[in-house]
Coordinates of C-alpha atoms in Angstrom, one line a residue:
M1 CA 84.4 -62.8 106.5
H2 CA 84.0 -59.8 104.2
A3 CA 86.8 -59.1 101.7
P4 CA 88.7 -55.8 102.4
L5 CA 86.8 -52.8 101.2
M6 CA 89.7 -51.7 98.9
L7 CA 90.1 -50.9 95.3
D8 CA 93.4 -50.5 93.5
P9 CA 93.9 -47.6 91.1
D10 CA 93.1 -49.6 88.0
Q11 CA 90.0 -51.1 89.5
A12 CA 88.9 -47.6 90.6
R13 CA 89.4 -46.1 87.2
T14 CA 87.5 -48.9 85.5
R15 CA 84.5 -48.2 87.9
L16 CA 84.9 -44.5 88.1
T17 CA 81.5 -43.7 86.5
E18 CA 79.7 -45.6 89.2
L19 CA 81.6 -44.3 92.2
T20 CA 81.1 -41.2 94.3
V21 CA 84.7 -40.3 95.1
V22 CA 85.4 -38.4 98.3
D23 CA 88.8 -36.8 98.9
V24 CA 89.5 -36.3 102.6
R25 CA 92.7 -34.3 102.2
T26 CA 93.1 -30.6 103.0
P27 CA 91.8 -28.2 100.4
G28 CA 95.4 -27.3 99.5
E29 CA 96.3 -30.9 98.7
Y30 CA 93.0 -31.4 96.8
A31 CA 93.7 -28.3 94.7
S32 CA 97.1 -29.7 93.8
G33 CA 95.6 -32.6 92.0
H34 CA 92.8 -35.1 92.7
V35 CA 91.1 -38.1 91.2
P36 CA 88.7 -36.8 88.4
G37 CA 85.3 -35.9 89.8
A38 CA 86.3 -36.3 93.5
L39 CA 84.5 -34.2 96.0
N40 CA 86.5 -32.6 98.8
V41 CA 85.4 -33.3 102.4
P42 CA 88.5 -32.6 104.6
L43 CA 89.0 -35.1 107.3
D44 CA 88.5 -32.6 110.1
R45 CA 85.0 -31.8 108.7
L46 CA 84.0 -35.5 108.1
D47 CA 81.5 -35.5 111.0
R48 CA 79.6 -32.6 109.5
A49 CA 79.3 -34.5 106.3
V50 CA 78.0 -37.8 107.8
P51 CA 74.3 -37.3 107.0
A52 CA 75.1 -36.4 103.3
L53 CA 77.6 -39.3 103.0
R54 CA 74.9 -41.7 104.4
E55 CA 72.5 -40.6 101.7
A56 CA 75.2 -40.9 99.0
A57 CA 76.1 -44.4 100.2
A58 CA 72.5 -45.5 100.2
S59 CA 72.2 -44.7 96.5
G60 CA 75.6 -45.7 95.3
T61 CA 79.2 -46.7 96.2
L62 CA 81.5 -44.4 98.1
L63 CA 85.3 -44.4 97.4
L64 CA 87.4 -42.6 99.9
V65 CA 90.8 -41.1 98.8
C66 CA 93.7 -39.3 100.5
Q67 CA 97.4 -39.0 99.6
S68 CA 98.7 -42.4 100.5
G69 CA 95.7 -44.3 102.0
N70 CA 96.2 -43.8 105.7
R71 CA 93.7 -40.9 106.2
S72 CA 91.1 -42.5 104.0
A73 CA 91.4 -45.8 105.9
G74 CA 90.8 -43.8 109.1
A75 CA 87.8 -42.1 107.5
R76 CA 86.4 -45.4 106.4
T77 CA 86.6 -46.8 109.9
R78 CA 84.8 -43.7 111.3
L79 CA 82.1 -44.0 108.7
A80 CA 81.8 -47.7 109.4
D81 CA 81.1 -46.9 113.0
Q82 CA 78.2 -44.8 111.7
G83 CA 76.9 -47.7 109.6
I84 CA 78.2 -46.2 106.4
A85 CA 80.1 -48.6 104.1
A86 CA 82.8 -47.3 101.7
Y87 CA 85.7 -48.4 99.7
D88 CA 89.2 -47.1 100.2
L89 CA 91.6 -46.3 97.3
D90 CA 94.8 -48.4 97.7
G91 CA 97.8 -46.2 97.7
G92 CA 95.7 -43.0 97.5
T93 CA 96.3 -40.2 95.0
S94 CA 100.0 -41.1 94.9
G95 CA 99.1 -44.6 93.8
W96 CA 96.6 -43.3 91.2
A97 CA 99.3 -41.0 89.7
A98 CA 101.9 -43.7 89.8
R99 CA 99.7 -45.9 87.6
G100 CA 99.7 -43.1 85.0
H101 CA 96.1 -42.0 85.6
V102 CA 95.1 -38.4 85.1
L103 CA 94.8 -36.0 88.1
E104 CA 92.3 -33.2 87.9
R105 CA 93.2 -29.7 89.0
P106 CA 90.5 -27.0 89.6
A107 CA 90.8 -23.7 87.8
G108 CA 92.5 -21.0 89.9
G109 CA 94.3 -23.6 92.0
P110 CA 97.8 -23.0 93.3
A111 CA 100.6 -22.9 90.8
K112 CA 102.9 -24.7 93.2
P113 CA 101.6 -28.0 94.5
A114 CA 101.0 -28.2 98.2
W115 CA 103.0 -30.6 100.3
A116 CA 101.2 -33.8 101.2
M117 CA 100.2 -33.9 104.8
D118 CA 102.4 -36.8 105.7
R119 CA 105.4 -34.8 104.4
Q120 CA 104.3 -31.8 106.5
V121 CA 104.1 -34.0 109.6
R122 CA 107.5 -35.5 109.0
L123 CA 109.0 -32.0 108.6
V124 CA 107.4 -30.6 111.8
A125 CA 108.0 -33.7 113.9
G126 CA 111.7 -33.9 112.8
S127 CA 112.2 -30.2 113.4
L128 CA 110.8 -30.5 116.9
V129 CA 112.9 -33.5 117.8
L130 CA 116.1 -31.7 116.6
L131 CA 115.1 -28.5 118.5
G132 CA 114.5 -30.5 121.7
L133 CA 117.9 -32.2 121.4
A134 CA 119.7 -29.0 120.6
L135 CA 118.2 -27.0 123.4
G136 CA 118.8 -30.0 125.7
L137 CA 122.5 -29.9 124.9
L138 CA 122.9 -26.1 124.8
I139 CA 120.6 -24.9 127.6
H140 CA 119.1 -27.5 129.8
P141 CA 118.6 -31.3 129.6
A142 CA 114.9 -30.9 130.4
F143 CA 114.4 -29.6 126.8
Q144 CA 115.0 -33.2 125.7
L145 CA 111.5 -34.0 126.9
L146 CA 110.3 -32.2 123.9
A147 CA 112.0 -34.8 121.6
A148 CA 110.7 -37.6 123.8
G149 CA 107.1 -36.2 123.6
V150 CA 107.2 -36.0 119.9
A151 CA 108.5 -39.6 119.7
G152 CA 105.8 -40.7 122.0
G153 CA 103.2 -39.0 119.9
L154 CA 104.5 -40.7 116.8
V155 CA 104.2 -44.1 118.5
F156 CA 100.7 -43.3 119.6
S157 CA 99.8 -42.2 116.1
A158 CA 101.0 -45.5 114.7
L159 CA 99.2 -47.6 117.2
T160 CA 95.9 -45.8 116.8
N161 CA 96.2 -44.9 113.1
T162 CA 95.4 -41.3 114.0
C163 CA 97.5 -38.1 113.8
G164 CA 96.7 -35.1 116.0
M165 CA 99.6 -33.2 114.4
A166 CA 98.0 -33.6 110.9
L167 CA 94.7 -32.4 112.2
M168 CA 96.4 -29.3 113.6
L169 CA 98.4 -28.6 110.5
S170 CA 95.3 -29.0 108.3
R171 CA 93.9 -25.9 110.0
L172 CA 96.8 -23.6 109.1
P173 CA 96.2 -20.9 106.5
Y174 CA 98.4 -22.4 103.8
N175 CA 96.3 -25.5 103.8
R176 CA 93.1 -23.5 103.8
G177 CA 94.0 -20.6 101.5
S178 CA 91.2 -18.7 99.8
A179 CA 92.4 -20.0 96.4
C180 CA 91.6 -23.5 97.4
A181 CA 88.8 -23.0 99.9
V182 CA 86.1 -25.6 99.9
D183 CA 82.4 -24.8 99.8
L184 CA 81.4 -27.6 102.1
E185 CA 77.6 -26.9 101.8
A186 CA 77.8 -27.1 98.0
T187 CA 79.7 -30.4 98.3
L188 CA 77.1 -31.8 100.7
T189 CA 74.4 -30.9 98.3
R190 CA 76.1 -32.8 95.5
L191 CA 76.5 -35.8 97.8
R192 CA 72.8 -35.8 98.6
Q193 CA 72.1 -35.6 94.9
G194 CA 74.2 -38.7 94.4
A195 CA 76.9 -37.0 92.3
G196 CA 79.3 -39.4 90.8
S197 CA 82.6 -38.9 89.0
G198 CA 81.1 -38.9 85.5
S199 CA 83.3 -39.7 82.5
V200 CA 86.6 -41.5 82.8
P201 CA 89.6 -39.7 81.3
D202 CA 91.9 -41.5 78.9
S203 CA 95.1 -42.7 80.7
G204 CA 96.0 -45.9 79.0
S205 CA 94.1 -48.2 81.3
G206 CA 91.4 -50.8 80.6
P207 CA 87.9 -50.2 79.2
D208 CA 85.1 -48.6 81.2
S209 CA 82.7 -51.1 82.9
G210 CA 79.4 -49.2 82.5
S211 CA 77.7 -46.2 83.9
G212 CA 75.3 -47.6 86.5
R213 CA 76.0 -47.4 90.2
G214 CA 77.1 -50.5 91.9
P215 CA 75.9 -51.9 95.3
V216 CA 77.0 -50.5 98.6
P217 CA 80.1 -52.5 99.6
G218 CA 79.6 -55.0 102.4
A219 CA 75.8 -55.0 101.9

């Protein structure tokens, strides 16, 4: 049995120079702060990036990152189905920041941090449930089916570890604003070239462990 393909934030920081870090959040979330050197491949564009990710994994070690670890775990499963092995960052970017490690923000990024996708989903789902209940009480009981539908969707999301609402929200303009737009082709080129994270910023953690690329996990 293989050990879980997971790195905690301290382990990831120690090995940062040998990892190719791929952030699967929306461009807005990525621009709000990401693991230093991470390349942004939004989850809804992951299939387009599979060939480049395959090349990157063949020459080094992939580390997938999201906000809390849920989306990156789903991305890891999707890549595993394509025969591409990758590590997942335990706790995601939130866990990285909680350990006191530096977040990198691109020049020209938004002054106000974007809401994390799970927070956006909670807001929209909760609002739809309240709307359905209110309309059911004030207009017609049939509107309560809206609340039931949202509840069913959340149960399905938990059972399958997917979230259709998150995918829809990721396409909205405030998650894809021009200030944080991703040049996916440039990112794919860097992946094919085996771009890693480079230097490790000081954040009070342990020493670096070298600059060579490690083996592909699970190989």
